[in-house]
mmCIF file of N, CA and C and ligand atoms in Angstrom:
data_model
loop_
_atom_site.group_PDB
_atom_site.id
_atom_site.type_symbol
_atom_site.label_atom_id
_atom_site.label_comp_id
_atom_site.label_asym_id
_atom_site.label_seq_id
_atom_site.Cartn_x
_atom_site.Cartn_y
_atom_site.Cartn_z
ATOM 1 N N MET A 1 122.833 73.160 137.680
ATOM 2 C CA MET A 1 121.867 72.936 135.781
ATOM 3 C C MET A 1 122.608 73.371 134.897
ATOM 4 N N PRO A 2 122.719 72.016 133.712
ATOM 5 C CA PRO A 2 123.155 72.976 132.317
ATOM 6 C C PRO A 2 122.312 74.273 131.911
ATOM 7 N N ALA A 3 122.409 74.816 131.514
ATOM 8 C CA ALA A 3 122.012 76.070 130.633
ATOM 9 C C ALA A 3 122.091 76.006 129.078
ATOM 10 N N CYS A 4 120.863 76.024 128.770
ATOM 11 C CA CYS A 4 120.636 76.252 127.119
ATOM 12 C C CYS A 4 119.717 77.514 126.727
ATOM 13 N N ARG A 5 120.160 77.968 125.508
ATOM 14 C CA ARG A 5 119.151 78.481 124.578
ATOM 15 C C ARG A 5 117.762 78.010 123.953
ATOM 16 N N VAL A 6 117.195 78.998 123.811
ATOM 17 C CA VAL A 6 115.892 78.046 123.260
ATOM 18 C C VAL A 6 115.421 79.352 122.486
ATOM 19 N N THR A 7 115.085 79.167 120.905
ATOM 20 C CA THR A 7 114.560 80.027 119.926
ATOM 21 C C THR A 7 113.159 79.950 119.377
ATOM 22 N N ARG A 8 112.097 80.847 119.757
ATOM 23 C CA ARG A 8 111.062 80.739 118.983
ATOM 24 C C ARG A 8 110.910 81.695 117.736
ATOM 25 N N ARG A 9 110.518 81.233 116.965
ATOM 26 C CA ARG A 9 110.545 82.083 115.752
ATOM 27 C C ARG A 9 109.306 82.329 114.898
ATOM 28 N N VAL A 10 109.029 83.917 114.949
ATOM 29 C CA VAL A 10 107.962 84.145 114.491
ATOM 30 C C VAL A 10 107.800 85.179 113.444
ATOM 31 N N HIS A 11 107.118 85.636 113.387
ATOM 32 C CA HIS A 11 106.463 86.362 111.747
ATOM 33 C C HIS A 11 105.677 87.273 111.765
ATOM 34 N N PHE A 12 105.364 88.065 111.176
ATOM 35 C CA PHE A 12 104.845 89.442 111.280
ATOM 36 C C PHE A 12 105.117 90.350 109.652
ATOM 37 N N ASN A 13 103.710 90.801 109.104
ATOM 38 C CA ASN A 13 103.999 91.479 108.302
ATOM 39 C C ASN A 13 103.583 92.985 108.396
ATOM 40 N N ALA A 14 104.744 94.004 107.439
ATOM 41 C CA ALA A 14 104.385 95.114 108.501
ATOM 42 C C ALA A 14 104.904 96.266 107.512
ATOM 43 N N ALA A 15 103.797 97.107 107.201
ATOM 44 C CA ALA A 15 104.412 98.400 106.226
ATOM 45 C C ALA A 15 105.366 99.310 107.372
ATOM 46 N N HIS A 16 105.970 100.081 106.774
ATOM 47 C CA HIS A 16 106.592 101.262 107.071
ATOM 48 C C HIS A 16 107.282 102.371 106.274
ATOM 49 N N ARG A 17 107.728 103.175 107.097
ATOM 50 C CA ARG A 17 108.682 104.045 105.929
ATOM 51 C C ARG A 17 109.447 105.100 106.776
ATOM 52 N N LEU A 18 110.945 105.205 106.218
ATOM 53 C CA LEU A 18 112.304 105.956 107.032
ATOM 54 C C LEU A 18 112.301 107.301 106.154
ATOM 55 N N TYR A 19 112.019 107.651 107.858
ATOM 56 C CA TYR A 19 111.700 109.052 107.036
ATOM 57 C C TYR A 19 111.867 110.055 108.510
ATOM 58 N N HIS A 20 112.952 110.943 108.602
ATOM 59 C CA HIS A 20 113.398 111.726 109.462
ATOM 60 C C HIS A 20 112.474 113.578 108.840
ATOM 61 N N PRO A 21 111.328 113.571 110.285
ATOM 62 C CA PRO A 21 110.414 114.622 109.852
ATOM 63 C C PRO A 21 111.284 115.956 110.045
ATOM 64 N N GLY A 22 112.077 116.094 110.969
ATOM 65 C CA GLY A 22 112.887 116.888 110.902
ATOM 66 C C GLY A 22 114.329 117.388 109.789
ATOM 67 N N ARG A 23 114.662 116.691 109.003
ATOM 68 C CA ARG A 23 115.098 117.078 107.661
ATOM 69 C C ARG A 23 114.127 117.004 106.401
ATOM 70 N N SER A 24 115.185 117.372 105.790
ATOM 71 C CA SER A 24 114.467 118.066 104.173
ATOM 72 C C SER A 24 114.378 116.978 103.526
ATOM 73 N N ASP A 25 113.159 116.734 102.523
ATOM 74 C CA ASP A 25 112.922 115.736 101.745
ATOM 75 C C ASP A 25 114.265 115.172 101.045
ATOM 76 N N GLU A 26 114.515 115.779 100.995
ATOM 77 C CA GLU A 26 116.538 115.651 99.958
ATOM 78 C C GLU A 26 117.229 114.947 100.601
ATOM 79 N N TRP A 27 117.515 115.144 102.254
ATOM 80 C CA TRP A 27 117.929 114.622 103.059
ATOM 81 C C TRP A 27 117.862 113.130 103.022
ATOM 82 N N ASN A 28 115.964 112.801 103.578
ATOM 83 C CA ASN A 28 115.736 111.689 103.524
ATOM 84 C C ASN A 28 115.786 111.050 102.241
ATOM 85 N N ALA A 29 115.325 111.546 101.062
ATOM 86 C CA ALA A 29 115.541 110.661 99.780
ATOM 87 C C ALA A 29 117.376 110.351 99.634
ATOM 88 N N ARG A 30 118.302 111.181 100.362
ATOM 89 C CA ARG A 30 119.319 110.526 100.374
ATOM 90 C C ARG A 30 120.384 109.732 101.116
ATOM 91 N N THR A 31 119.289 110.017 102.459
ATOM 92 C CA THR A 31 119.889 109.030 103.502
ATOM 93 C C THR A 31 119.221 107.960 103.436
ATOM 94 N N PHE A 32 117.418 107.688 103.151
ATOM 95 C CA PHE A 32 116.938 106.597 103.320
ATOM 96 C C PHE A 32 116.439 105.845 101.662
ATOM 97 N N GLY A 33 116.735 106.257 100.605
ATOM 98 C CA GLY A 33 116.894 105.697 99.289
ATOM 99 C C GLY A 33 114.831 105.864 99.190
ATOM 100 N N VAL A 34 114.720 104.467 98.685
ATOM 101 C CA VAL A 34 113.491 104.210 98.167
ATOM 102 C C VAL A 34 112.627 103.932 99.873
ATOM 103 N N CYS A 35 113.197 103.571 100.641
ATOM 104 C CA CYS A 35 112.564 103.563 101.883
ATOM 105 C C CYS A 35 112.041 104.831 102.346
ATOM 106 N N ALA A 36 112.124 105.999 102.166
ATOM 107 C CA ALA A 36 111.377 107.038 102.380
ATOM 108 C C ALA A 36 110.668 107.646 101.244
ATOM 109 N N ASN A 37 110.204 106.649 100.788
ATOM 110 C CA ASN A 37 108.827 107.064 99.753
ATOM 111 C C ASN A 37 107.328 107.022 100.641
ATOM 112 N N PRO A 38 106.799 108.377 99.848
ATOM 113 C CA PRO A 38 105.789 108.994 100.857
ATOM 114 C C PRO A 38 105.032 107.790 101.490
ATOM 115 N N ASN A 39 104.385 106.776 100.184
ATOM 116 C CA ASN A 39 103.251 106.249 100.272
ATOM 117 C C ASN A 39 103.501 105.018 101.239
ATOM 118 N N TYR A 40 104.799 104.421 101.821
ATOM 119 C CA TYR A 40 105.136 103.134 102.668
ATOM 120 C C TYR A 40 105.870 102.100 102.146
ATOM 121 N N HIS A 41 105.896 101.031 102.714
ATOM 122 C CA HIS A 41 106.301 99.315 101.620
ATOM 123 C C HIS A 41 106.375 98.951 102.732
ATOM 124 N N GLY A 42 106.177 97.541 102.433
ATOM 125 C CA GLY A 42 105.733 96.420 103.211
ATOM 126 C C GLY A 42 107.316 95.225 103.561
ATOM 127 N N HIS A 43 107.287 94.847 104.577
ATOM 128 C CA HIS A 43 108.117 93.814 104.616
ATOM 129 C C HIS A 43 107.382 92.635 105.576
ATOM 130 N N ASN A 44 108.141 91.371 104.820
ATOM 131 C CA ASN A 44 107.784 89.857 105.720
ATOM 132 C C ASN A 44 109.225 89.678 106.944
ATOM 133 N N TYR A 45 108.485 89.912 107.965
ATOM 134 C CA TYR A 45 109.503 90.212 109.179
ATOM 135 C C TYR A 45 109.779 88.571 109.211
ATOM 136 N N GLU A 46 110.710 88.472 110.107
ATOM 137 C CA GLU A 46 110.915 86.929 110.484
ATOM 138 C C GLU A 46 111.615 87.573 112.450
ATOM 139 N N LEU A 47 111.101 87.399 113.454
ATOM 140 C CA LEU A 47 111.944 87.309 114.623
ATOM 141 C C LEU A 47 112.428 86.488 115.412
ATOM 142 N N ASP A 48 113.349 85.979 115.496
ATOM 143 C CA ASP A 48 113.825 85.021 116.572
ATOM 144 C C ASP A 48 114.362 85.123 117.874
ATOM 145 N N VAL A 49 113.596 84.839 118.945
ATOM 146 C CA VAL A 49 113.235 85.175 120.529
ATOM 147 C C VAL A 49 114.020 84.494 121.085
ATOM 148 N N THR A 50 115.383 84.329 121.280
ATOM 149 C CA THR A 50 116.083 83.439 122.526
ATOM 150 C C THR A 50 116.060 83.815 123.793
ATOM 151 N N VAL A 51 115.725 82.481 124.215
ATOM 152 C CA VAL A 51 115.438 82.825 125.671
ATOM 153 C C VAL A 51 116.658 81.784 126.292
ATOM 154 N N GLU A 52 117.748 82.088 127.267
ATOM 155 C CA GLU A 52 118.690 81.683 127.942
ATOM 156 C C GLU A 52 118.762 81.535 129.744
ATOM 157 N N GLY A 53 118.417 79.875 129.841
ATOM 158 C CA GLY A 53 118.118 80.049 131.534
ATOM 159 C C GLY A 53 118.775 78.527 131.716
ATOM 160 N N GLU A 54 118.711 78.136 132.729
ATOM 161 C CA GLU A 54 119.219 76.664 133.390
ATOM 162 C C GLU A 54 117.827 75.853 132.935
ATOM 163 N N ILE A 55 118.170 74.795 132.502
ATOM 164 C CA ILE A 55 117.164 73.629 132.209
ATOM 165 C C ILE A 55 116.577 73.427 133.916
ATOM 166 N N ASP A 56 115.213 73.472 133.651
ATOM 167 C CA ASP A 56 114.245 73.324 135.186
ATOM 168 C C ASP A 56 114.623 71.185 135.140
ATOM 169 N N PRO A 57 114.840 71.476 136.362
ATOM 170 C CA PRO A 57 114.997 70.020 136.232
ATOM 171 C C PRO A 57 113.651 68.492 136.312
ATOM 172 N N GLU A 58 112.805 70.016 136.590
ATOM 173 C CA GLU A 58 111.677 68.800 136.954
ATOM 174 C C GLU A 58 110.835 68.735 135.252
ATOM 175 N N THR A 59 111.219 69.849 134.309
ATOM 176 C CA THR A 59 110.124 69.996 133.280
ATOM 177 C C THR A 59 111.331 69.477 132.148
ATOM 178 N N GLY A 60 112.386 69.532 132.608
ATOM 179 C CA GLY A 60 113.392 69.814 131.237
ATOM 180 C C GLY A 60 113.140 70.596 130.260
ATOM 181 N N TYR A 61 112.757 71.598 130.760
ATOM 182 C CA TYR A 61 112.071 73.274 130.187
ATOM 183 C C TYR A 61 113.255 73.847 130.616
ATOM 184 N N VAL A 62 113.942 74.959 129.784
ATOM 185 C CA VAL A 62 114.083 76.433 130.087
ATOM 186 C C VAL A 62 112.985 77.188 129.768
ATOM 187 N N VAL A 63 112.086 77.453 129.173
ATOM 188 C CA VAL A 63 111.150 77.822 129.115
ATOM 189 C C VAL A 63 110.234 77.379 128.369
ATOM 190 N N ASP A 64 108.621 77.168 128.655
ATOM 191 C CA ASP A 64 108.104 76.211 128.275
ATOM 192 C C ASP A 64 107.583 76.950 126.655
ATOM 193 N N ILE A 65 107.949 76.825 125.475
ATOM 194 C CA ILE A 65 108.258 77.468 124.423
ATOM 195 C C ILE A 65 106.728 77.453 123.754
ATOM 196 N N ASN A 66 105.446 77.195 124.374
ATOM 197 C CA ASN A 66 104.231 77.452 123.778
ATOM 198 C C ASN A 66 103.912 78.682 125.093
ATOM 199 N N VAL A 67 104.185 79.021 125.952
ATOM 200 C CA VAL A 67 104.094 80.072 127.171
ATOM 201 C C VAL A 67 104.732 81.242 126.393
ATOM 202 N N LEU A 68 106.191 80.629 125.607
ATOM 203 C CA LEU A 68 106.445 81.838 125.186
ATOM 204 C C LEU A 68 106.317 82.687 124.044
ATOM 205 N N LYS A 69 105.719 81.248 122.884
ATOM 206 C CA LYS A 69 104.784 81.802 121.393
ATOM 207 C C LYS A 69 103.609 83.062 122.041
ATOM 208 N N ARG A 70 102.876 82.015 122.792
ATOM 209 C CA ARG A 70 101.485 82.907 123.660
ATOM 210 C C ARG A 70 102.038 84.328 123.550
ATOM 211 N N LEU A 71 103.376 84.523 124.618
ATOM 212 C CA LEU A 71 103.755 85.515 124.977
ATOM 213 C C LEU A 71 104.002 86.793 124.249
ATOM 214 N N VAL A 72 104.787 86.017 122.876
ATOM 215 C CA VAL A 72 105.097 86.815 121.599
ATOM 216 C C VAL A 72 104.054 87.458 120.944
ATOM 217 N N GLU A 73 103.211 86.175 120.620
ATOM 218 C CA GLU A 73 101.914 86.964 120.099
ATOM 219 C C GLU A 73 101.101 87.958 121.227
ATOM 220 N N GLU A 74 101.220 87.655 122.128
ATOM 221 C CA GLU A 74 100.255 88.706 122.973
ATOM 222 C C GLU A 74 101.402 90.787 122.646
ATOM 223 N N LYS A 75 102.307 90.304 122.975
ATOM 224 C CA LYS A 75 102.880 91.758 123.444
ATOM 225 C C LYS A 75 103.434 92.005 122.332
ATOM 226 N N LEU A 76 103.370 91.111 120.906
ATOM 227 C CA LEU A 76 104.226 91.845 119.887
ATOM 228 C C LEU A 76 103.836 91.744 118.594
ATOM 229 N N LEU A 77 102.623 90.361 118.332
ATOM 230 C CA LEU A 77 102.751 90.377 117.091
ATOM 231 C C LEU A 77 101.299 91.174 117.294
ATOM 232 N N ALA A 78 100.099 91.152 118.390
ATOM 233 C CA ALA A 78 99.032 91.565 117.960
ATOM 234 C C ALA A 78 99.070 93.338 117.764
ATOM 235 N N HIS A 79 100.356 93.702 117.988
ATOM 236 C CA HIS A 79 100.402 94.896 117.790
ATOM 237 C C HIS A 79 101.589 95.584 116.806
ATOM 238 N N LEU A 80 101.792 94.200 115.982
ATOM 239 C CA LEU A 80 102.758 94.845 114.547
ATOM 240 C C LEU A 80 102.166 94.276 113.429
ATOM 241 N N ASP A 81 102.080 93.194 113.621
ATOM 242 C CA ASP A 81 101.304 91.983 112.402
ATOM 243 C C ASP A 81 100.049 93.248 111.308
ATOM 244 N N HIS A 82 100.668 93.097 110.387
ATOM 245 C CA HIS A 82 99.275 93.775 109.159
ATOM 246 C C HIS A 82 99.394 95.266 109.989
ATOM 247 N N LYS A 83 100.203 95.572 110.358
ATOM 248 C CA LYS A 83 100.120 97.177 111.069
ATOM 249 C C LYS A 83 100.763 98.171 110.462
ATOM 250 N N ASN A 84 100.655 99.098 109.631
ATOM 251 C CA ASN A 84 101.510 100.439 109.381
ATOM 252 C C ASN A 84 102.461 100.910 111.112
ATOM 253 N N LEU A 85 103.506 100.658 110.893
ATOM 254 C CA LEU A 85 104.308 100.714 111.747
ATOM 255 C C LEU A 85 104.675 102.211 112.473
ATOM 256 N N ASN A 86 104.587 103.476 111.292
ATOM 257 C CA ASN A 86 104.697 104.697 111.641
ATOM 258 C C ASN A 86 103.480 105.471 112.173
ATOM 259 N N LEU A 87 102.177 104.484 111.206
ATOM 260 C CA LEU A 87 100.864 105.087 112.133
ATOM 261 C C LEU A 87 100.264 104.220 113.250
ATOM 262 N N ASP A 88 100.696 103.459 113.331
ATOM 263 C CA ASP A 88 99.474 102.294 114.161
ATOM 264 C C ASP A 88 100.675 102.088 115.281
ATOM 265 N N VAL A 89 101.294 101.967 115.279
ATOM 266 C CA VAL A 89 102.370 102.150 116.748
ATOM 267 C C VAL A 89 102.874 103.358 117.557
ATOM 268 N N PRO A 90 102.405 103.320 118.546
ATOM 269 C CA PRO A 90 103.042 104.801 119.167
ATOM 270 C C PRO A 90 104.251 104.923 119.039
ATOM 271 N N HIS A 91 105.183 104.035 120.005
ATOM 272 C CA HIS A 91 106.326 103.917 119.853
ATOM 273 C C HIS A 91 107.056 104.533 118.610
ATOM 274 N N PHE A 92 106.803 104.314 117.377
ATOM 275 C CA PHE A 92 107.140 104.991 116.002
ATOM 276 C C PHE A 92 107.088 106.169 115.623
ATOM 277 N N ALA A 93 106.115 106.805 116.589
ATOM 278 C CA ALA A 93 105.499 107.860 115.813
ATOM 279 C C ALA A 93 106.836 109.065 115.745
ATOM 280 N N ALA A 94 107.666 108.526 117.128
ATOM 281 C CA ALA A 94 108.772 109.632 117.474
ATOM 282 C C ALA A 94 110.383 108.472 117.002
ATOM 283 N N VAL A 95 110.112 107.278 116.473
ATOM 284 C CA VAL A 95 111.165 106.914 116.440
ATOM 285 C C VAL A 95 111.009 106.437 115.033
ATOM 286 N N ILE A 96 112.237 106.316 114.127
ATOM 287 C CA ILE A 96 112.690 105.719 113.029
ATOM 288 C C ILE A 96 112.047 104.387 112.490
ATOM 289 N N PRO A 97 111.174 103.609 112.305
ATOM 290 C CA PRO A 97 111.330 102.024 112.470
ATOM 291 C C PRO A 97 112.266 101.674 111.304
ATOM 292 N N THR A 98 113.362 101.716 111.482
ATOM 293 C CA THR A 98 114.399 100.925 111.146
ATOM 294 C C THR A 98 114.646 99.427 111.532
ATOM 295 N N ALA A 99 114.852 98.758 110.812
ATOM 296 C CA ALA A 99 115.298 96.869 111.758
ATOM 297 C C ALA A 99 115.742 97.053 112.867
ATOM 298 N N GLU A 100 116.631 97.994 113.118
ATOM 299 C CA GLU A 100 117.583 98.381 114.408
ATOM 300 C C GLU A 100 116.813 98.686 115.349
ATOM 301 N N ASN A 101 115.503 99.859 115.006
ATOM 302 C CA ASN A 101 114.879 100.415 115.923
ATOM 303 C C ASN A 101 113.581 99.176 116.565
ATOM 304 N N ILE A 102 113.343 98.290 115.776
ATOM 305 C CA ILE A 102 112.147 97.777 115.763
ATOM 306 C C ILE A 102 112.552 96.277 116.428
ATOM 307 N N ALA A 103 114.159 96.283 116.819
ATOM 308 C CA ALA A 103 114.480 95.042 117.333
ATOM 309 C C ALA A 103 114.992 95.875 118.513
ATOM 310 N N VAL A 104 114.891 96.671 119.232
ATOM 311 C CA VAL A 104 115.016 97.814 120.552
ATOM 312 C C VAL A 104 113.820 97.558 121.199
ATOM 313 N N TYR A 105 112.761 98.022 119.896
ATOM 314 C CA TYR A 105 111.714 97.767 120.290
ATOM 315 C C TYR A 105 110.704 96.749 120.888
ATOM 316 N N CYS A 106 110.971 95.563 120.218
ATOM 317 C CA CYS A 106 110.937 94.719 120.657
ATOM 318 C C CYS A 106 111.299 94.005 122.181
ATOM 319 N N TRP A 107 112.695 94.146 121.978
ATOM 320 C CA TRP A 107 113.405 93.732 123.593
ATOM 321 C C TRP A 107 112.603 94.525 124.650
ATOM 322 N N GLN A 108 112.669 96.088 124.700
ATOM 323 C CA GLN A 108 112.045 96.581 125.644
ATOM 324 C C GLN A 108 110.255 95.843 126.255
ATOM 325 N N VAL A 109 109.728 95.474 124.996
ATOM 326 C CA VAL A 109 108.367 95.258 125.085
ATOM 327 C C VAL A 109 108.730 93.625 125.936
ATOM 328 N N LEU A 110 109.554 92.818 125.406
ATOM 329 C CA LEU A 110 109.423 91.552 125.802
ATOM 330 C C LEU A 110 110.605 91.160 126.942
ATOM 331 N N ALA A 111 111.447 91.855 127.014
ATOM 332 C CA ALA A 111 112.317 91.556 128.327
ATOM 333 C C ALA A 111 111.631 91.298 129.731
ATOM 334 N N PRO A 112 110.716 92.473 129.988
ATOM 335 C CA PRO A 112 110.376 92.301 131.467
ATOM 336 C C PRO A 112 109.120 91.312 131.297
ATOM 337 N N ALA A 113 108.882 90.410 130.568
ATOM 338 C CA ALA A 113 107.563 89.909 130.709
ATOM 339 C C ALA A 113 108.329 88.403 130.376
ATOM 340 N N ILE A 114 109.338 88.103 129.956
ATOM 341 C CA ILE A 114 109.937 86.735 129.818
ATOM 342 C C ILE A 114 109.665 85.666 131.365
ATOM 343 N N PRO A 115 109.014 84.743 131.294
ATOM 344 C CA PRO A 115 108.205 84.284 132.113
ATOM 345 C C PRO A 115 109.754 83.029 133.075
ATOM 346 N N ALA A 116 110.620 82.710 132.352
ATOM 347 C CA ALA A 116 111.628 81.797 133.213
ATOM 348 C C ALA A 116 113.050 82.109 131.839
ATOM 349 N N GLY A 117 114.017 82.327 132.846
ATOM 350 C CA GLY A 117 114.949 82.649 132.213
ATOM 351 C C GLY A 117 114.993 83.991 131.843
ATOM 352 N N ARG A 118 116.196 84.249 130.564
ATOM 353 C CA ARG A 118 115.563 85.428 130.253
ATOM 354 C C ARG A 118 116.431 85.684 128.907
ATOM 355 N N LEU A 119 115.699 87.091 128.632
ATOM 356 C CA LEU A 119 115.408 87.287 126.872
ATOM 357 C C LEU A 119 117.173 87.500 126.804
ATOM 358 N N ALA A 120 117.656 86.606 125.768
ATOM 359 C CA ALA A 120 119.170 86.790 125.274
ATOM 360 C C ALA A 120 119.751 87.075 124.740
ATOM 361 N N HIS A 121 118.783 87.095 123.134
ATOM 362 C CA HIS A 121 119.166 87.678 121.581
ATOM 363 C C HIS A 121 118.015 87.523 120.906
ATOM 364 N N LEU A 122 117.625 88.542 120.079
ATOM 365 C CA LEU A 122 116.556 88.891 119.451
ATOM 366 C C LEU A 122 117.338 88.803 117.738
ATOM 367 N N ARG A 123 116.794 88.292 116.964
ATOM 368 C CA ARG A 123 117.053 88.600 115.638
ATOM 369 C C ARG A 123 116.132 88.839 114.997
ATOM 370 N N LEU A 124 116.059 89.959 114.153
ATOM 371 C CA LEU A 124 115.241 90.375 113.293
ATOM 372 C C LEU A 124 115.511 90.519 111.784
ATOM 373 N N TRP A 125 114.612 89.351 111.145
ATOM 374 C CA TRP A 125 115.314 89.798 109.569
ATOM 375 C C TRP A 125 114.231 90.275 108.805
ATOM 376 N N GLU A 126 114.252 91.172 108.295
ATOM 377 C CA GLU A 126 113.653 92.219 107.292
ATOM 378 C C GLU A 126 113.535 91.833 105.974
ATOM 379 N N THR A 127 114.670 90.835 105.382
ATOM 380 C CA THR A 127 114.303 90.395 104.128
ATOM 381 C C THR A 127 115.063 89.516 104.190
ATOM 382 N N PRO A 128 114.935 88.290 103.473
ATOM 383 C CA PRO A 128 115.948 87.179 103.552
ATOM 384 C C PRO A 128 117.540 87.486 103.397
ATOM 385 N N ARG A 129 118.077 88.656 103.298
ATOM 386 C CA ARG A 129 119.272 88.851 103.126
ATOM 387 C C ARG A 129 119.464 89.564 104.120
ATOM 388 N N ASN A 130 118.560 90.660 105.215
ATOM 389 C CA ASN A 130 118.680 91.585 106.012
ATOM 390 C C ASN A 130 118.616 91.033 107.009
ATOM 391 N N TYR A 131 119.429 90.877 108.321
ATOM 392 C CA TYR A 131 118.892 91.079 109.770
ATOM 393 C C TYR A 131 119.578 91.831 110.692
ATOM 394 N N VAL A 132 119.260 92.062 111.763
ATOM 395 C CA VAL A 132 119.764 92.687 112.649
ATOM 396 C C VAL A 132 119.953 91.892 114.239
ATOM 397 N N ASP A 133 120.829 92.145 115.058
ATOM 398 C CA ASP A 133 120.680 91.406 116.291
ATOM 399 C C ASP A 133 120.983 91.909 117.138
ATOM 400 N N PHE A 134 119.925 91.823 118.375
ATOM 401 C CA PHE A 134 120.217 92.770 119.355
ATOM 402 C C PHE A 134 120.134 92.287 120.803
ATOM 403 N N GLU A 135 121.210 92.522 121.701
ATOM 404 C CA GLU A 135 121.199 91.960 123.129
ATOM 405 C C GLU A 135 120.859 92.859 123.999
ATOM 406 N N GLY A 136 120.569 93.676 124.471
ATOM 407 C CA GLY A 136 119.683 94.689 125.121
ATOM 408 C C GLY A 136 120.726 95.554 125.467
ATOM 409 N N ARG A 137 121.633 95.873 124.604
ATOM 410 C CA ARG A 137 122.993 96.670 125.249
ATOM 411 C C ARG A 137 123.419 97.227 123.898
HETATM 412 NI NI1 NI B 201 111.999 98.952 104.631
#
């Protein structure tokens, strides 16, 4: 059967601060600039979740996009949307919540739960001009 890539785009708002607790305030300010400001700042994130697999001859689907939508809502958005990533998401107590690290976190949560096909690609938009891509390696 032919293979396809299917993508669902989801949205979440979240606050974060980029700060390495083992480094000085000066190092953090030099490294992260305004992203290290103590009182956090927010982003309107967009996440493109791409699943790849063979088309099921019975349904014509690689993956039921509604099942994928609910999975992403349950596994990710419920924990990320309108949250402070540093304070509310245990993973980011010890990991700096850069777009790169958020993408890796999303992969680690989602990849084992994909019901059909396999997670092939994540694109996390932090702003309309900045995104990161992650493919699990
Ligand atoms: Ni930021």
